[in-house]
XYZ file of C-alpha atoms in Angstrom:
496
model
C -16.334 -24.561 5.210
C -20.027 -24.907 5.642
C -19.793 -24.871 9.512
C -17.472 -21.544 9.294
C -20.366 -19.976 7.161
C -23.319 -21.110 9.786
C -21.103 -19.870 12.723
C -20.612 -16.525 10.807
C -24.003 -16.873 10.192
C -25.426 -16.980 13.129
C -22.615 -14.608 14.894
C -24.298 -12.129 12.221
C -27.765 -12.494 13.606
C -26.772 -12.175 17.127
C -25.030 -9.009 16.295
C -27.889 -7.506 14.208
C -30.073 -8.296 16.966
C -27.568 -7.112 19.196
C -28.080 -3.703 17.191
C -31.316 -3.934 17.378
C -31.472 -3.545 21.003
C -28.924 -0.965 20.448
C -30.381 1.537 18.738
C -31.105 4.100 21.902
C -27.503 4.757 21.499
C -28.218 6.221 18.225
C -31.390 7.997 19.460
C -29.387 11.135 17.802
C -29.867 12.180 14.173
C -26.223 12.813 14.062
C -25.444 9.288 14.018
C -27.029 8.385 11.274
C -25.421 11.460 9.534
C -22.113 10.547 7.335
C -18.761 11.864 8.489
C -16.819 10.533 6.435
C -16.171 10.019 2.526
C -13.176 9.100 1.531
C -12.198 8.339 -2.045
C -9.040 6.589 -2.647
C -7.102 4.337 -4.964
C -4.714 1.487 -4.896
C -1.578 0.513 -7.049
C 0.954 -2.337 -6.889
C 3.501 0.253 -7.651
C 3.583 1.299 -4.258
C 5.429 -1.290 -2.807
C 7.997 -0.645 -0.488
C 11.118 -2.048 -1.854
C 13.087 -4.240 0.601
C 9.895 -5.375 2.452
C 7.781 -6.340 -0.912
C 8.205 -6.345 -4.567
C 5.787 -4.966 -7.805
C 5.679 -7.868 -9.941
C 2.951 -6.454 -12.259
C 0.360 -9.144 -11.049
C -2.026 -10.630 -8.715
C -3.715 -7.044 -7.411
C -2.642 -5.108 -9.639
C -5.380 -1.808 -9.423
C -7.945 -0.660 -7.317
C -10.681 1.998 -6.700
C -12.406 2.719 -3.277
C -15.355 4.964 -2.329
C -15.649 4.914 1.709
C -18.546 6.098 3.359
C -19.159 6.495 6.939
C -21.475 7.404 9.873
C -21.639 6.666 13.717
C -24.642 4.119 12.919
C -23.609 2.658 9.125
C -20.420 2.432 6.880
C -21.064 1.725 3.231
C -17.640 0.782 1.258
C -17.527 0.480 -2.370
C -14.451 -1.597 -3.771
C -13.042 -1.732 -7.537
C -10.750 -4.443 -7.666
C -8.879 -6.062 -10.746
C -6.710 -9.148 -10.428
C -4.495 -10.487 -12.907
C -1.709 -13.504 -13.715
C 0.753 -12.566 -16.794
C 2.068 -16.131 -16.802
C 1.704 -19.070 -14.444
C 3.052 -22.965 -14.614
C 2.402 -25.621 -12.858
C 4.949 -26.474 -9.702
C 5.526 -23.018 -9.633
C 5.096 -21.298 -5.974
C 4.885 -17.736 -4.524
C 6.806 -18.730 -1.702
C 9.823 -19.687 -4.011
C 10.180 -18.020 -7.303
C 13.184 -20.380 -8.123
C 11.127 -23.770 -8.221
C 11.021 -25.468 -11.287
C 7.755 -25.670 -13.032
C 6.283 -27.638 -15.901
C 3.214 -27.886 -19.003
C 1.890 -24.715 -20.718
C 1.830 -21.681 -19.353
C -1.439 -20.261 -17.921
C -2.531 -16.428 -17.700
C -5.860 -14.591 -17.031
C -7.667 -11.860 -15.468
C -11.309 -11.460 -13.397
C -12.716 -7.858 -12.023
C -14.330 -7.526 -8.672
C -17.012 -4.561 -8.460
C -18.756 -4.706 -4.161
C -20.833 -2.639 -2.113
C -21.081 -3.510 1.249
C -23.155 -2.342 3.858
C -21.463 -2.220 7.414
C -23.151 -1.676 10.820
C -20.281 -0.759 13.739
C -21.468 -1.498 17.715
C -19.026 -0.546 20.359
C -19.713 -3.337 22.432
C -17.220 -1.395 25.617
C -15.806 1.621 25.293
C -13.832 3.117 28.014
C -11.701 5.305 28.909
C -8.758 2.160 29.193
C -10.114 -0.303 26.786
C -12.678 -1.127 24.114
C -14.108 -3.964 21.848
C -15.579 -3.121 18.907
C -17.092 -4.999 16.210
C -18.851 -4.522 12.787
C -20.708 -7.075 10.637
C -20.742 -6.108 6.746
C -22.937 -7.860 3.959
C -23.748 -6.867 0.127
C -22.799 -7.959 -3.449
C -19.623 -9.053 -5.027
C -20.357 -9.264 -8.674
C -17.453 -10.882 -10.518
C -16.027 -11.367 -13.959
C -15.207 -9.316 -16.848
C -16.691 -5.318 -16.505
C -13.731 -4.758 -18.893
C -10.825 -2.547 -16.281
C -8.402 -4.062 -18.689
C -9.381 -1.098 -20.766
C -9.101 1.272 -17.966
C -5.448 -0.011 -16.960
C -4.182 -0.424 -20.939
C -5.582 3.359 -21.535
C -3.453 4.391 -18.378
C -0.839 2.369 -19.723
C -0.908 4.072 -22.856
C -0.649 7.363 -21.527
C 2.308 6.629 -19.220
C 3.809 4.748 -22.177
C 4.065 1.318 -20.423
C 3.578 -2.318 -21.377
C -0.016 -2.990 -22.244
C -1.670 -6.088 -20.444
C -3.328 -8.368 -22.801
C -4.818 -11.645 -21.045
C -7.779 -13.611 -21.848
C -10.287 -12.917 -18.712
C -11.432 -15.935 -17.094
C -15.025 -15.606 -17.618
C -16.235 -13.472 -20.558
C -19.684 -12.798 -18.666
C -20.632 -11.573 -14.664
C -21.675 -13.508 -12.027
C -22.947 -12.680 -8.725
C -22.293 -13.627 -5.520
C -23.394 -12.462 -1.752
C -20.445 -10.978 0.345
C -20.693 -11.710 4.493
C -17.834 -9.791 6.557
C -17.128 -9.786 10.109
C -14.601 -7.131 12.301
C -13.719 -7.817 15.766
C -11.600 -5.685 17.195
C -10.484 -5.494 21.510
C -7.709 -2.977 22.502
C -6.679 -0.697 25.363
C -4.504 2.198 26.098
C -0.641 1.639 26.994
C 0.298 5.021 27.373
C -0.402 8.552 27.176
C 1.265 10.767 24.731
C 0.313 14.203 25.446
C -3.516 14.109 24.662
C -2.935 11.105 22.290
C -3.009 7.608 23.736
C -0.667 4.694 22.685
C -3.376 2.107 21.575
C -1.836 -2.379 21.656
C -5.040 -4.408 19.950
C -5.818 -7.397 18.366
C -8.284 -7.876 15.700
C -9.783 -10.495 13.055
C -10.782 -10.390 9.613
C -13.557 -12.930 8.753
C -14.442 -12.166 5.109
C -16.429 -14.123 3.094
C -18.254 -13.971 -0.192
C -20.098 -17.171 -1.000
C -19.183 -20.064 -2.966
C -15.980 -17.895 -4.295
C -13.478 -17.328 -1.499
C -12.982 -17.095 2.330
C -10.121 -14.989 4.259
C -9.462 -15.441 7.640
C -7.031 -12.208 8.780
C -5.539 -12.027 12.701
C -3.720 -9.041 13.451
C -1.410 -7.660 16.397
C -1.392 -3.792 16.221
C 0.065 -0.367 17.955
C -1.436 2.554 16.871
C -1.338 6.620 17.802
C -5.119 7.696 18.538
C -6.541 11.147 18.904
C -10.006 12.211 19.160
C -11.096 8.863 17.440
C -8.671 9.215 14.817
C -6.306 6.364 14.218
C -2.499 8.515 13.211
C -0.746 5.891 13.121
C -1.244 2.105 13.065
C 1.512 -0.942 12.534
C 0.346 -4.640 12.146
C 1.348 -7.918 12.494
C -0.857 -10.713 11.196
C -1.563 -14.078 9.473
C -3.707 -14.485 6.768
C -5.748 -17.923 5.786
C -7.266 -17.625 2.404
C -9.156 -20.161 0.624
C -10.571 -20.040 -3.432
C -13.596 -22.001 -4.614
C -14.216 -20.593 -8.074
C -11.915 -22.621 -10.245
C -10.253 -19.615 -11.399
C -6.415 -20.128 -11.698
C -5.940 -16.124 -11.878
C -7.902 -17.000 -7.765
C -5.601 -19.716 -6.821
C -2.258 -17.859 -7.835
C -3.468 -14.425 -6.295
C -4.259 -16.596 -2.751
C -0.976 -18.288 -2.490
C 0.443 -14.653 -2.628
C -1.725 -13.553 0.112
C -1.339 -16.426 2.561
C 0.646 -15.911 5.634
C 2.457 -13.048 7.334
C 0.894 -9.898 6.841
C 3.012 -6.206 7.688
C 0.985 -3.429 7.614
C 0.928 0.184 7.949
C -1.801 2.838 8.196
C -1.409 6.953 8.390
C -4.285 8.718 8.451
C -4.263 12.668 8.512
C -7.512 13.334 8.137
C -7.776 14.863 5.164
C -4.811 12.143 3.492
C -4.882 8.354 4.153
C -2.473 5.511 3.220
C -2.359 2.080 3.627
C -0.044 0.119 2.723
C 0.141 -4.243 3.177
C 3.064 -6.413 2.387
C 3.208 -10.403 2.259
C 6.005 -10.984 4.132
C 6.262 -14.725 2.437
C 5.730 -13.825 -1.173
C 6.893 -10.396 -0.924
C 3.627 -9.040 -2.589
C 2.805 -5.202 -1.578
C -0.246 -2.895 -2.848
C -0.853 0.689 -1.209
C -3.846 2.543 -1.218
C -4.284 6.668 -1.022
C -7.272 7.906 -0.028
C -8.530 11.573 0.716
C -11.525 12.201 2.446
C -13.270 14.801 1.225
C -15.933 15.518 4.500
C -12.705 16.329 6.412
C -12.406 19.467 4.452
C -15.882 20.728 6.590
C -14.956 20.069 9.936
C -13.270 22.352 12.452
C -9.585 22.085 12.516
C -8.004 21.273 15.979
C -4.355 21.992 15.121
C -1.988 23.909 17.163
C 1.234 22.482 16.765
C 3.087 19.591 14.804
C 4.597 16.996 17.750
C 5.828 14.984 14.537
C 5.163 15.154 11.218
C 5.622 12.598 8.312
C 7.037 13.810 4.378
C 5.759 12.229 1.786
C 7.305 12.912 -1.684
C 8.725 11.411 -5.075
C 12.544 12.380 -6.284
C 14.646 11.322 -9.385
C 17.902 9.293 -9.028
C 19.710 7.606 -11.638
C 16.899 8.873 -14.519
C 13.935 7.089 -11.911
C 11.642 7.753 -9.945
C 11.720 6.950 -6.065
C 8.772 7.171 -3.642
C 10.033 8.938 0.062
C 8.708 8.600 3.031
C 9.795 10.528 5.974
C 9.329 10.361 9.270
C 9.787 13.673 11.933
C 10.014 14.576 15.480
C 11.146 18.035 16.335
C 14.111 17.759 19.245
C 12.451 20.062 22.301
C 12.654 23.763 21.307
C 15.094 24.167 18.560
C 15.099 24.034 14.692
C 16.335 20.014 15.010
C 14.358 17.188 13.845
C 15.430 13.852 13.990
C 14.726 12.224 10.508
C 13.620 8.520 9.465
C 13.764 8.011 5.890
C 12.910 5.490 3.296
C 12.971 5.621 -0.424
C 12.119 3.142 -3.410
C 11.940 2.300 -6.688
C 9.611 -0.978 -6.832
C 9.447 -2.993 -9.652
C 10.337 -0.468 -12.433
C 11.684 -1.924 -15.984
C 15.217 -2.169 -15.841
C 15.722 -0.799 -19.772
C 13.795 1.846 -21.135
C 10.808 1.101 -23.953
C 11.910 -2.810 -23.119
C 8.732 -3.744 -22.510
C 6.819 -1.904 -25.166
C 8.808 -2.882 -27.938
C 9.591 -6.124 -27.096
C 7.655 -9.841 -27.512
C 7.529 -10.457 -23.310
C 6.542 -14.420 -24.863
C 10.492 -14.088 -26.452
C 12.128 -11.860 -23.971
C 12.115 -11.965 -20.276
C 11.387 -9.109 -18.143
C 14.289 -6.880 -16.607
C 13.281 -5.447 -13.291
C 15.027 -3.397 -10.408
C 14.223 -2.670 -7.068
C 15.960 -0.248 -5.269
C 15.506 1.184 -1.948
C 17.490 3.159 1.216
C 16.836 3.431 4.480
C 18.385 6.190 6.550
C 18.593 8.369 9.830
C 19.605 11.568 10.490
C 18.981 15.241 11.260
C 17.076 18.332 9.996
C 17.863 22.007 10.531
C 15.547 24.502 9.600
C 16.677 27.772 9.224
C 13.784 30.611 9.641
C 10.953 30.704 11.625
C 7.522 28.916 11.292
C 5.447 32.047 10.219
C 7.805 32.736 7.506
C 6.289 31.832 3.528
C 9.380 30.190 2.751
C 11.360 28.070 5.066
C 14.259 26.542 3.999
C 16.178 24.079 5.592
C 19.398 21.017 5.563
C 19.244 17.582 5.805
C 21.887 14.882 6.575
C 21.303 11.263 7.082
C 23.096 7.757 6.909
C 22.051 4.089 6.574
C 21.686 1.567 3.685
C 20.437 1.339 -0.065
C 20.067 -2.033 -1.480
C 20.129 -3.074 -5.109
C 18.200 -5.668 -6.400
C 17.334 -6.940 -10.430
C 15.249 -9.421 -11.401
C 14.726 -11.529 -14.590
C 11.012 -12.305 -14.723
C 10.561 -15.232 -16.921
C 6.460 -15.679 -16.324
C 4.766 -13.948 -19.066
C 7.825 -16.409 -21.860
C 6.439 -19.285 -23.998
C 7.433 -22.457 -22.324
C 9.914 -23.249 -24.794
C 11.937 -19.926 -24.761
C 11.661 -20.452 -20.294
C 15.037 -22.827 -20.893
C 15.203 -22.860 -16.970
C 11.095 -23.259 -16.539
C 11.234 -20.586 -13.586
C 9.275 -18.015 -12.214
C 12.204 -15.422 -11.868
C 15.985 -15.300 -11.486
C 16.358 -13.173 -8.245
C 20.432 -11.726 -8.177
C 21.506 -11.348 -4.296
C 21.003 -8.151 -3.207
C 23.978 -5.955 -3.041
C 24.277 -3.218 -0.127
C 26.240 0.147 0.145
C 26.479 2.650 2.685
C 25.056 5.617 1.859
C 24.735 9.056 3.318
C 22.569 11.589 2.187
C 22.868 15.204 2.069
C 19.917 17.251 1.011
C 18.704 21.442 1.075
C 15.364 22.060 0.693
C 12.588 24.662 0.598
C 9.070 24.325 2.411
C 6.405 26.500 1.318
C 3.112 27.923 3.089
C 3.643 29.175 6.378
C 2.618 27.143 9.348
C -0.953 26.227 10.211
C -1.954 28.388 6.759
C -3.832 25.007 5.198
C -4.693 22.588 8.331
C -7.913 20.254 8.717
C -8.925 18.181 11.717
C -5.257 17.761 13.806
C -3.125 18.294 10.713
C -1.608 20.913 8.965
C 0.295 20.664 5.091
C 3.168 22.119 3.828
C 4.790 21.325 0.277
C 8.380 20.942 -0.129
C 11.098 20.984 -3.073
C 14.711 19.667 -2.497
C 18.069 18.956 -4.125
C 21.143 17.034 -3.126
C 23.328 14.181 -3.477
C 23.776 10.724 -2.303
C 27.229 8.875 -1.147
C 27.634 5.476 -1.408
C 30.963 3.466 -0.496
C 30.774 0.717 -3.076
C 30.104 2.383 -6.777
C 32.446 0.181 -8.696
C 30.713 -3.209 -7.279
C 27.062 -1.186 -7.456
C 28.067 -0.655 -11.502
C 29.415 -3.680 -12.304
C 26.538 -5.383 -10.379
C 23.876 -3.313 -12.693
C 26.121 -3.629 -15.966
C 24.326 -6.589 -17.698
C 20.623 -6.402 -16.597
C 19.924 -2.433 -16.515
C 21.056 0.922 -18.209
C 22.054 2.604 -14.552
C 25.436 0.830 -14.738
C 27.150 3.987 -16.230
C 25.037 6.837 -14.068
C 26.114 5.274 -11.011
C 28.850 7.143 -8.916
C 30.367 8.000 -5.492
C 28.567 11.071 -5.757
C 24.856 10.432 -7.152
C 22.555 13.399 -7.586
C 19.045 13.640 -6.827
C 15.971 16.275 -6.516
C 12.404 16.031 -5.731
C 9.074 17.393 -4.436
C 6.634 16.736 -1.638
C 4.192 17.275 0.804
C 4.699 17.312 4.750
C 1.792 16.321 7.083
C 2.645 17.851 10.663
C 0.157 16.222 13.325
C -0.553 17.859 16.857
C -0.839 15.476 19.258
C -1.552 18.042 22.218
């Protein structure tokens, strides 16, 4: 560990010095002059069901403040991490393990600000390698979120979290990162380019923890602004506080890493899933400097829906996914929709003893592909339009058994995971868009919002009911015919 730290180290001074040498390249006030200030927030709700799960732990909240120049970056992170139950033998990897002694919960907060200084090292017209050192102060402990998330808890009438924090005072502790990033173009889209790259993570903060990140990526770029990215890594992660809320958050984080990033200018998300523990946490951000510059858009070569709709008495997330077909009123459609982690009975969890009962969850999710029709013309204030698409929806309830005394856990396991059960599904939807076309655009991107109605078919609603009869109250709403309705927002980007 020491000689990672002294290679990092010293990597860090040869940068700086690097930078130093540098600086004719930022001979230009501009550079110094932020561009950038994005404000976002992170929730472990947003986990895309089938890929990752919301257990209620490990990351559980977040808060971001992002700002950026040519010359500097300066990131603020909020971060609160907590374990509602934990035994020992237990293991992210495999919820079904039997585990043993008294159970363990807990909490810390992380508050940094990190100061980042980015050096193209190349950048050409074909390929570039890019990397940015970042140092500052993690200060760790108790600055008392539990009373920001239990007052949002309140007010959305869910479970409160009450765990002992780890540490009742703050300590602080230096923070040394390190980017390094080499890609090049594959191919031209339009005026976009088709970006393959490989990057590494090297974050540090001292004497508390160490992540080593690689990462395989594809990404959309225009005009320095990454669209769309999709990653593939591995994550290394080591803990050297004593914390046990540390240790159990780490063995969720370690390994394979899927990740996706959409950035509109104006609206960002990122979204990371474990792909051996199944852990996911999104962040939305919106950067408000984006609202001052210039727009570029002319036209949307795809555009992406983003949206919430209510099945079954819950609430799904949508994503969507567009790309018009040539000249006509056709899009071909990619959908997903979820419902991650959500409590399988309603008030369960507030008026019940979670050290008695165990925790009911569902995840459900669909993904589908089809067609859109739109039926007036872009300039029009209301346009609205059909939608038909096919593919899967898989069910999937959990008994969560982490957060019971150990005498009441009979089986002394994490969770009971029931095999998913799949349907067909089709779904046919009519909508309404609102705003004409390129009325509310910044940088390449224009918005539109969006209502909709319509139904979903599935092939298997006996076995989908009698599946859901004993663990959640959707048993007797579920049908060959299920309605659903919604709202959302579509972000067209122009590629040209």
């Amino acid at each position: 560990m020491k000689k990672l730290l002294l290679f990092i180290l010293i990597l860090f001074i040869s940068i700086s010095s690097l930078l130093a040498t540098s600086f004719l390249d930022y001979s230009d006030a501009k550079s110094w002059i932020p561009e950038s200030l994005c404000i976002g927030m992170g929730n472990d709700k947003w986990a895309i069901g089938s890929i990752s799960y919301n257990m209620d732990d490990q990351l559980t909240f977040s808060e971001h403040f992002y700002l950026e120049a040519p010359a500097w970056t300066m990131n603020v992170n909020l971060l609160s991490i907590t374990n509602r139950g934990w035994m020992e033998g237990w293991s992210a990897k495999d919820v079904t393990k039997v585990g043993s002694g008294e159970r363990i919960d807990g909490r810390y907060d992380v508050s940094q600000i990190l100061l980042g200084l980015p050096l193209n090292i190349v950048n050409t017209k074909g390929f570039y390698l890019y990397t940015k050192p970042e140092f500052g102060l993690s200060i760790i402990g108790n600055q008392h979120y539990d009373v920001l998330q239990n007052t949002l808890h309140k007010i959305i009438k869910a479970a409160p979290l009450e765990v002992d924090y780890e540490i009742d005072n703050n300590i602080v502790k230096s923070t040394l990162n390190l980017y390094l990033e080499a890609g090049g173009v594959i191919a031209n889209i339009k005026s976009a380019a088709l970006v393959l790259a490989l990057r590494t993570d090297l974050l540090n903060t001292i004497d508390f923890s160490s992540k080593q990140i690689i990462y395989g990526s594809v990404g959309l770029i225009r005009d320095n602004l990454d669209i769309l990215t999709l990653s593939l890594g591995y994550s290394f992660v080591q803990s050297y506080s004593g914390f046990k809320t540390q240790e159990v958050y780490h063995d969720y984080l370690r390994g394979p890493i899927l990740s996706l990033s959409i950035n509109s200018g104006l609206i960002r998300i990122d979204y990371t899933a474990r792909l051996q523990t199944g852990f996911g946490f999104g962040v939305i951000s919106v950067d408000v400097l984006s609202l001052f510059k210039k727009p570029t858009w002319e036209n949307s070569d795809i555009f992406l829906d983003l949206g919430t709709s209510s099945q079954l008495n819950c609430t799904f997330y949508n994503i969507k996914l567009g790309i018009p077909i040539l000249d006509t009123r056709f899009s071909a459609i990619l959908s997903t929709r979820f419902l991650s982690g959500n409590p399988s009975f309603k008030g369960w969890e507030t008026e019940m003893d979670p050290k008695e009962w165990p925790r009911f969850k569902r995840s459900y999710s669909a993904l589908l592909l089809g067609t859109r029709y739109e039926f007036d013309n872009k300039e029009a204030i209301v346009t609205p339009y059909s939608e038909i698409t096919i593919g899967l929806m898989t069910w999937e309830v959990r008994t969560l058994n982490n957060m019971l005394d150990p005498i009441e856990n009979e089986e002394k396991v994490h969770s009971i995971v029931n095999p998913k059960l799949l349907s067909f599904a089709a779904d046919l939807e009519i909508g309404l868009k609102f705003i004409p076309s390129g009325a509310l655009k910044t940088a390449n991107s224009e918005f539109m919002f969006s209502i909709f109605s319509g139904f979903t078919f599935i092939h298997n609603s006996k076995k989908v009911a009698t599946y859901l009869y004993d663990t959640t109250e959707d048993s007797e709403k579920i049908g060959t015919i299920i309605p659903r309705w919604g709202f959302g927002i579509e972000i067209g980007f122009d590629l040209t």
